[in-house]
Coordinates of N, CA and C in Angstrom, one line a residue:
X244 N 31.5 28.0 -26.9 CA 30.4 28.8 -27.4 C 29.4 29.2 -26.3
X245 N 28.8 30.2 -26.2 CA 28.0 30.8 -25.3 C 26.4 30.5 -25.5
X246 N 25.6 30.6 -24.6 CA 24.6 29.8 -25.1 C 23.5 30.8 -25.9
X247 N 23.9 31.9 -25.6 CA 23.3 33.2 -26.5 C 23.8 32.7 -27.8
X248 N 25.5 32.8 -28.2 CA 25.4 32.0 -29.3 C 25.3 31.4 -30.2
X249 N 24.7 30.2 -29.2 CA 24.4 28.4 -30.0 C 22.3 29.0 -30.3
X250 N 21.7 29.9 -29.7 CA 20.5 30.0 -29.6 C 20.4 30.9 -30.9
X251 N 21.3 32.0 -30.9 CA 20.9 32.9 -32.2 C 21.0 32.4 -33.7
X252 N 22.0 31.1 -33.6 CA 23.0 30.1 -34.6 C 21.3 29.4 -34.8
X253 N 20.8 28.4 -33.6 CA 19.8 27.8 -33.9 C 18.5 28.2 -34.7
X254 N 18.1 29.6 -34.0 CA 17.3 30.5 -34.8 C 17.5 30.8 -36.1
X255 N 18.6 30.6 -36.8 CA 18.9 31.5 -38.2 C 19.1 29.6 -39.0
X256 N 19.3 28.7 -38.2 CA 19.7 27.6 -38.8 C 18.3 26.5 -39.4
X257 N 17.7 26.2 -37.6 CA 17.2 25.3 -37.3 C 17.7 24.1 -37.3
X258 N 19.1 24.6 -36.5 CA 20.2 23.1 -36.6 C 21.0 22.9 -35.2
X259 N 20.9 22.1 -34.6 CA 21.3 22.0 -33.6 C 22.5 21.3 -33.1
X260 N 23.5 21.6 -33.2 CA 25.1 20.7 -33.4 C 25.1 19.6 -34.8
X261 N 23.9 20.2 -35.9 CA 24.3 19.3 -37.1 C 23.0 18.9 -37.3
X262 N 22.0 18.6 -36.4 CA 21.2 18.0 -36.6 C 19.7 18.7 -36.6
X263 N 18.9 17.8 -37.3 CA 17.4 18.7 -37.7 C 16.4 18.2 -37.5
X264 N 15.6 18.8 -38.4 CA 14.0 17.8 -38.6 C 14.7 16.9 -39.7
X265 N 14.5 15.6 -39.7 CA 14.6 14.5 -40.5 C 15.8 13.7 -40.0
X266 N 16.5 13.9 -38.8 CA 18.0 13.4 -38.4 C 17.5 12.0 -38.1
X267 N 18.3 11.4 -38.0 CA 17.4 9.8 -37.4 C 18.3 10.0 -36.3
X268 N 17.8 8.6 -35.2 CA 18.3 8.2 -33.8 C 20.3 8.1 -33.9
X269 N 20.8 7.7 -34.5 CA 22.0 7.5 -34.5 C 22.7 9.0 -34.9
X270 N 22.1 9.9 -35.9 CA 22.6 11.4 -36.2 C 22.8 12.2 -34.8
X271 N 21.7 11.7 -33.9 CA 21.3 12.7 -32.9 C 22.4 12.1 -31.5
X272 N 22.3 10.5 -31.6 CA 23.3 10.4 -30.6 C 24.7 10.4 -31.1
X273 N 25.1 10.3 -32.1 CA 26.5 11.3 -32.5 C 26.3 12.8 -31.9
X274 N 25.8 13.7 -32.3 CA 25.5 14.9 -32.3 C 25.7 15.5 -30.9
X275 N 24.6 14.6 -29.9 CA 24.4 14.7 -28.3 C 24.7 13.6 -27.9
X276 N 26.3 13.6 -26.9 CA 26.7 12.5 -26.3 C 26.2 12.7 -24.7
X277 N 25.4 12.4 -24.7 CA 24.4 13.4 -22.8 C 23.4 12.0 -22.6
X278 N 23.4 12.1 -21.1 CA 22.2 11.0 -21.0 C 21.1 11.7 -21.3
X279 N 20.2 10.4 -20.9 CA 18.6 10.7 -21.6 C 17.6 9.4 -21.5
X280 N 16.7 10.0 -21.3 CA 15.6 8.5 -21.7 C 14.5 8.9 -22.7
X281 N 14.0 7.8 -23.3 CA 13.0 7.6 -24.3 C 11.9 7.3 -23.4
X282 N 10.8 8.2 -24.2 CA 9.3 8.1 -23.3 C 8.5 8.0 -24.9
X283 N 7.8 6.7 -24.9 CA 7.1 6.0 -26.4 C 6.2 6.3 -26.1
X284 N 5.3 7.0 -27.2 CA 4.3 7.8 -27.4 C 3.3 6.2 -27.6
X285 N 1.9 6.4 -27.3 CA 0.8 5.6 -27.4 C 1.0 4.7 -28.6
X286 N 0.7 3.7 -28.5 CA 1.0 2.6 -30.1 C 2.1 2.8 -30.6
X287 N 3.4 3.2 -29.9 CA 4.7 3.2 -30.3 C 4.8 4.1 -31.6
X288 N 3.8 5.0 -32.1 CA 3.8 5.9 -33.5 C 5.0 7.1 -32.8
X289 N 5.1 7.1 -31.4 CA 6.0 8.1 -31.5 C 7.6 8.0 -30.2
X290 N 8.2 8.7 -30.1 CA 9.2 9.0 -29.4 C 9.8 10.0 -29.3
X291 N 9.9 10.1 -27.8 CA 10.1 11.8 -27.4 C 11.3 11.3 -26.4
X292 N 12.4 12.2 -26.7 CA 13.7 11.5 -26.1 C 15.0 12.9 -25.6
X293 N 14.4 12.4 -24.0 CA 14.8 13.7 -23.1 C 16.1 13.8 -22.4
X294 N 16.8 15.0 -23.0 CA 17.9 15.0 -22.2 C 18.2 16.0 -21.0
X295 N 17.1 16.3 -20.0 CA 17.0 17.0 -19.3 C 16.4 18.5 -19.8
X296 N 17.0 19.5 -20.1 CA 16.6 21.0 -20.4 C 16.2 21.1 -21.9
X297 N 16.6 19.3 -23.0 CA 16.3 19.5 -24.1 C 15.9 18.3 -24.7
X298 N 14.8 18.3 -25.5 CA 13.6 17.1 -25.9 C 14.2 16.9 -27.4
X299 N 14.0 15.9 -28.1 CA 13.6 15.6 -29.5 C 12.2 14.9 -29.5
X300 N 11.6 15.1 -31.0 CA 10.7 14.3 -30.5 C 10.7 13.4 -32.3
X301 N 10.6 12.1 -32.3 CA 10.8 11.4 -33.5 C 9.4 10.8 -33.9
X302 N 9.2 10.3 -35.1 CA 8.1 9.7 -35.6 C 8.5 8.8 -36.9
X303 N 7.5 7.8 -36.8 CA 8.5 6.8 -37.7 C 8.0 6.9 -38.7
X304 N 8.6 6.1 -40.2 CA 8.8 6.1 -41.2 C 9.4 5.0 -42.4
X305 N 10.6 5.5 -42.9 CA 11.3 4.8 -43.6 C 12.6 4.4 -42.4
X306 N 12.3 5.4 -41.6 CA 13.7 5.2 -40.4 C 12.9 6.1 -39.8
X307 N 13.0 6.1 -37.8 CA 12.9 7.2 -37.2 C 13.6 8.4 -37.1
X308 N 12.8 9.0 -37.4 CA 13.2 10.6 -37.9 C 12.9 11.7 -36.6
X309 N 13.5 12.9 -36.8 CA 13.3 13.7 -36.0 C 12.1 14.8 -36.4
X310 N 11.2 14.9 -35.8 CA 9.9 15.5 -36.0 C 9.8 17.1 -35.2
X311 N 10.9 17.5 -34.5 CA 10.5 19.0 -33.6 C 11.6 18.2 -32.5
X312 N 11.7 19.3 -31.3 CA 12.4 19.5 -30.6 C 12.0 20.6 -29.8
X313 N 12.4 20.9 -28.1 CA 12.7 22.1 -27.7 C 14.0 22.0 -26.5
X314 N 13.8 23.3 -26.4 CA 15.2 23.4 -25.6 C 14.6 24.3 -24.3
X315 N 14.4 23.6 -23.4 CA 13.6 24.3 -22.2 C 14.5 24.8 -21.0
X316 N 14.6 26.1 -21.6 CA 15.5 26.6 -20.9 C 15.0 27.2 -19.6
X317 N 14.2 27.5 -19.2 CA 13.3 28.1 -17.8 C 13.7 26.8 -16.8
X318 N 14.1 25.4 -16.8 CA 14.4 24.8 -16.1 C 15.9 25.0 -15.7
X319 N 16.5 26.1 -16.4 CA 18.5 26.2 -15.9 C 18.0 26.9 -14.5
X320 N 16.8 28.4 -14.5 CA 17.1 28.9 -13.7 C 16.8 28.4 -12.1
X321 N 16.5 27.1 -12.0 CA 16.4 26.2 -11.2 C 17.8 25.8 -10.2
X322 N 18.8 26.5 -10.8 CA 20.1 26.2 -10.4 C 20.9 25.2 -9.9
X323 N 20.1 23.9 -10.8 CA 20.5 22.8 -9.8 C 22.0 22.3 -11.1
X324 N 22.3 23.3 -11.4 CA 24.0 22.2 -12.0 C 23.8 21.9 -13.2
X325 N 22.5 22.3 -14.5 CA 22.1 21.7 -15.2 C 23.0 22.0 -16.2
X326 N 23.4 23.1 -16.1 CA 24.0 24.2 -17.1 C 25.1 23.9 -17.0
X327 N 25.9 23.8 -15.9 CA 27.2 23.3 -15.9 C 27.4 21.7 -16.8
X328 N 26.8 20.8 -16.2 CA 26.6 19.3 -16.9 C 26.6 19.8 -18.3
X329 N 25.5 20.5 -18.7 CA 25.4 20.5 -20.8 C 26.4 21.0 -21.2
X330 N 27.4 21.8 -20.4 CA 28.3 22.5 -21.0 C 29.5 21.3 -21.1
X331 N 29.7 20.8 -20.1 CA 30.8 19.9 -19.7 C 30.7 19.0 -21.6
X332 N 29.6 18.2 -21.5 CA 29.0 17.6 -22.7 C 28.6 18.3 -24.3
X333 N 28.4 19.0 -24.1 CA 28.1 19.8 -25.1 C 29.2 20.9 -25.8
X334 N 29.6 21.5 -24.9 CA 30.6 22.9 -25.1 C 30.0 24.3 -24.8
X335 N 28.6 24.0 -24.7 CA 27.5 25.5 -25.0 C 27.4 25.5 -23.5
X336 N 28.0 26.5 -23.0 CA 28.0 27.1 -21.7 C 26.7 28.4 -21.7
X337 N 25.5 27.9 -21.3 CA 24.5 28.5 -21.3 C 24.4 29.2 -19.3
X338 N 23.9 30.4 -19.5 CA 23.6 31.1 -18.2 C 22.5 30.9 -17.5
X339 N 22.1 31.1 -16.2 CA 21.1 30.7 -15.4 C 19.5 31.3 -16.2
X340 N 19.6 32.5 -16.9 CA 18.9 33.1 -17.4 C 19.1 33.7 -19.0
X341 N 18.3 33.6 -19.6 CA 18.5 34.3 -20.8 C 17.8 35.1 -21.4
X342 N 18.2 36.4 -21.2 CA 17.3 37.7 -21.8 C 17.0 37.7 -23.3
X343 N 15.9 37.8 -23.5 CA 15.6 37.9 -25.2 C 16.6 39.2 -25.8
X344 N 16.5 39.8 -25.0 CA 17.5 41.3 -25.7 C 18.4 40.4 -26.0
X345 N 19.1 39.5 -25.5 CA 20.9 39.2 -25.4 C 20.5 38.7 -26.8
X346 N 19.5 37.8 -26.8 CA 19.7 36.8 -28.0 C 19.2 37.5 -29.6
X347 N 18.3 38.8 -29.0 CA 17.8 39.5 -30.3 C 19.3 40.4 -31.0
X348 N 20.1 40.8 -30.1 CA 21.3 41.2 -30.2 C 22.8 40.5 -31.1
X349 N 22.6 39.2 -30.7 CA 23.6 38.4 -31.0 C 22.5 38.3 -32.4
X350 N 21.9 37.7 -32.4 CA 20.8 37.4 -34.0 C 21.2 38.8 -34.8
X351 N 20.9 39.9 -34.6 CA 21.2 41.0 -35.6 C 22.7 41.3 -35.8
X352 N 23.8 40.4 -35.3 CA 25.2 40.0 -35.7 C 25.4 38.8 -36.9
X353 N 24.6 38.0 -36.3 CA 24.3 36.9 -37.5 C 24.0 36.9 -39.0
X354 N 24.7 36.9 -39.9 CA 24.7 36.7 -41.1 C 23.6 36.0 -41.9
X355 N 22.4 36.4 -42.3 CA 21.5 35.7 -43.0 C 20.1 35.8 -41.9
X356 N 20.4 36.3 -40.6 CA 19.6 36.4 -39.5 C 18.1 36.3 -40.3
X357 N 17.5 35.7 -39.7 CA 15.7 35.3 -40.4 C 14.2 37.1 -39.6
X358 N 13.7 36.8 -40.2 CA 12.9 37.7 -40.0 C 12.1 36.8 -38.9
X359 N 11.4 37.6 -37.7 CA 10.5 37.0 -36.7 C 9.6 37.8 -36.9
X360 N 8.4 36.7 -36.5 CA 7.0 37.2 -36.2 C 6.6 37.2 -35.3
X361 N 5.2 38.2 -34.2 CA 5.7 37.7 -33.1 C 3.9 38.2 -32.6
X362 N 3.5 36.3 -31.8 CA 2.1 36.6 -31.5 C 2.2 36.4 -29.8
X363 N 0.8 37.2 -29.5 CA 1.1 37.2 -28.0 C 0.6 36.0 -27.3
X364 N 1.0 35.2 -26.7 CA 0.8 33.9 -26.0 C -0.3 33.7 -25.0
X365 N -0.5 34.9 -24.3 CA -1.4 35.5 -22.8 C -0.4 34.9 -21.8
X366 N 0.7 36.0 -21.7 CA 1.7 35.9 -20.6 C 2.8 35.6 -20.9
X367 N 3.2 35.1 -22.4 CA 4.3 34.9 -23.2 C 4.1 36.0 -24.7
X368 N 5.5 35.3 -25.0 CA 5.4 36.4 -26.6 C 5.7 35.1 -26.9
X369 N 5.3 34.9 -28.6 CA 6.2 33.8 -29.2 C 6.9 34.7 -30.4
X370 N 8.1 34.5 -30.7 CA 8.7 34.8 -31.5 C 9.3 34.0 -32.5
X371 N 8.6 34.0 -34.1 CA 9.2 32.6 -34.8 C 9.7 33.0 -36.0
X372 N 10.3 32.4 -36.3 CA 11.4 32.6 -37.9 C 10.3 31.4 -38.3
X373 N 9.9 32.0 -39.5 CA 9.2 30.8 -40.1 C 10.4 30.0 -41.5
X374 N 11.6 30.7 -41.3 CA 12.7 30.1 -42.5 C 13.5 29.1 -41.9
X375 N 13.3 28.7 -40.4 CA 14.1 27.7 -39.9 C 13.2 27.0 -39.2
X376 N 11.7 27.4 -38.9 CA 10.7 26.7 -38.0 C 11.2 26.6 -36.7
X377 N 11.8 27.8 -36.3 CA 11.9 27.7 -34.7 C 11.1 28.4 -34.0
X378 N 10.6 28.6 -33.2 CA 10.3 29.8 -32.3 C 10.6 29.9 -31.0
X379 N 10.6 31.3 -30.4 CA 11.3 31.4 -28.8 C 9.7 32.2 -28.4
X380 N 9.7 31.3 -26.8 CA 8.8 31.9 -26.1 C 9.6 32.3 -25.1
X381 N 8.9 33.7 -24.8 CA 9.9 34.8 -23.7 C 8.3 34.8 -22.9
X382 N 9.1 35.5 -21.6 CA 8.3 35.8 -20.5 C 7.6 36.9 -20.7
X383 N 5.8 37.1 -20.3 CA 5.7 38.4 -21.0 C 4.7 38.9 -20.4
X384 N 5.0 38.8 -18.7 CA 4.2 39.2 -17.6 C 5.3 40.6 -16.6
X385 N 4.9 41.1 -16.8 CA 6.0 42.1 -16.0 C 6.0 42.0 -14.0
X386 N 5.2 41.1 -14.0 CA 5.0 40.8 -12.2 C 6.0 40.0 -12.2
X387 N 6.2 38.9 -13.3 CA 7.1 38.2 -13.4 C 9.1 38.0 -12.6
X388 N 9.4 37.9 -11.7 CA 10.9 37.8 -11.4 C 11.5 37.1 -11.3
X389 N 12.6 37.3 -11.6 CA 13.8 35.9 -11.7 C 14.0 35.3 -10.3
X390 N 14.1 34.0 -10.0 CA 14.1 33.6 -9.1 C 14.5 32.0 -9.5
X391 N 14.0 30.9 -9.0 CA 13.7 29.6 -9.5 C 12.7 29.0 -10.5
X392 N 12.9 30.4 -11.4 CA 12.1 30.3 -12.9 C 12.8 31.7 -13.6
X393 N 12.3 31.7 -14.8 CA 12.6 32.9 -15.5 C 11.7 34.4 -15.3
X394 N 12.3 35.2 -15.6 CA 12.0 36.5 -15.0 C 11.1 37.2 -16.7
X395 N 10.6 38.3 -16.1 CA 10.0 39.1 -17.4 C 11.2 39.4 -18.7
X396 N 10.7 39.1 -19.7 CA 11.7 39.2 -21.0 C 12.8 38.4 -21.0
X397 N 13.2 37.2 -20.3 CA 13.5 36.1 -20.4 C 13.0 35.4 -21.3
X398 N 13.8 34.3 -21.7 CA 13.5 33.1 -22.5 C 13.0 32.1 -21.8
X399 N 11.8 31.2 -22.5 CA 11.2 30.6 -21.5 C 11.8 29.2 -22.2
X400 N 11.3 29.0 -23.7 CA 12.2 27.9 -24.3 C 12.1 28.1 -25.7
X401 N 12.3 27.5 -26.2 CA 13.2 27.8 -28.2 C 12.4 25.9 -28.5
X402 N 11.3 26.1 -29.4 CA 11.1 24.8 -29.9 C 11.3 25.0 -31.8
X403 N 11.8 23.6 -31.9 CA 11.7 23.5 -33.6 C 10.5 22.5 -33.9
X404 N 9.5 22.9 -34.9 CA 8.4 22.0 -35.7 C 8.6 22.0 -37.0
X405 N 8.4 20.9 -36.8 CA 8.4 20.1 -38.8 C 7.6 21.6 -39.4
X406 N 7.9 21.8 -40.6 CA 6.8 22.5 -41.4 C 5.3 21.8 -41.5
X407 N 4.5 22.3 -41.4 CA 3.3 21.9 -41.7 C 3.0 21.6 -43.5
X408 N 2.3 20.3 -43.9 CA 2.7 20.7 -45.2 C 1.0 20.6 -45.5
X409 N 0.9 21.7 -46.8 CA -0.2 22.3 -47.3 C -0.2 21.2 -48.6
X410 N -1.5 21.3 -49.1 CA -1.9 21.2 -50.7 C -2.4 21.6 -51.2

C-alpha cells in the first residue's frame, strides 16, 4: 500500500492498521510490530509512545486506552531511511514528501470520503474531517521548499483526537 493510500484510508476511517481511539497497549502492539519507547506523562496520568515518524498517545482508565495519535510525516523528508524501515514493518511504503493534492486526490476516489474543513494555522492550513477526528496539517508558506523538511503544500503531519465531549 502507498502511503498516499494508507493516509486517505486513515482520513475517511480514523483507523490505523485496525486500531483507534479506545485501542489499548496490546491492540496497538499487535497492530504495530516497530520499535518504540514510552515517554510517561507527569504523575503517570499519561503515555505517549513513539515509534519514530508516529506517536500514540494513551490515558488511563478501566485499561490504558488510546487517546489521539499523529503521524509526523515532515520528519521522512529528512532522508535518513525512515521510510524505508516503516515500510519493511508496516507494508505502507510512504515517499520522502507528500503533496496534499496527491492525498486530496486519492480521498475523492475513496468511498464514503468525509467532508474537510479547513482553518488557517499562520503558515499551515489544517484540514479536518470532523467524522473520523483527524486532521492534516499542510505547509502553507510559499517561500517554503523541499529540502530536509517539507516544501509549500506538503503534508506536514495527520494527527487523530478523541472527540471532545459536550453536555
Amino acid at each position: 500500500m502507498t502511503g498516499i493510500e494508507f493516509l486517505a484510508s486513515f482520513l475517511r476511517t480514523g483507523r490505523l492498521h485496525g486500531i483507534g481511539i479506545g485501542s489499548t497497549f496490546g491492540e496497538v502492539d499487535r497492530a504495530f510490530r516497530h520499535r518504540f519507547f514510552d515517554v510517561i506523562g507527569e504523575g503517570g496520568q499519561s503515555v505517549r509512545r513513539d515509534y519514530g515518524f508516529v506517536e500514540f498517545c494513551f490515558n488511563p482508565g478501566d485499561a490504558w486506552v488510546m487517546s489521539g495519535g499523529s503521524i509526523e510525516l515532515h520528519r521522512l523528508a529528512s532522508g535518513d531511511g525512515m521510510a524505508t524501515e516503516w515500510a519493511r514493518a508496516t507494508g505502507v511504503a510512504f515517499p520522502r514528501y507528500i503533496a496534499w493534492e496527491d492525498v486530496r486526490e486519492e480521498l475523492a476516489r475513496v468511498p464514503g470520503a468525509p467532508e474537510l474543513t479547513v482553518t488557517d494555522q499562520g503558515g499551515f492550513l489544517e484540514y479536518r474531517a470532523a467524522a473520523s477526528n483527524v486532521s492534516v496539517i499542510v505547509v502553507d508558506d510559499e517561500e517554503e521548499q523541499r529540502g530536509y523538511h517539507a516544501g509549500h503544500g506538503d503534508v506536514w503531519s495527520v494527527s487523530l483526537r478523541a472527540p471532545v465531549r459536550t453536555r
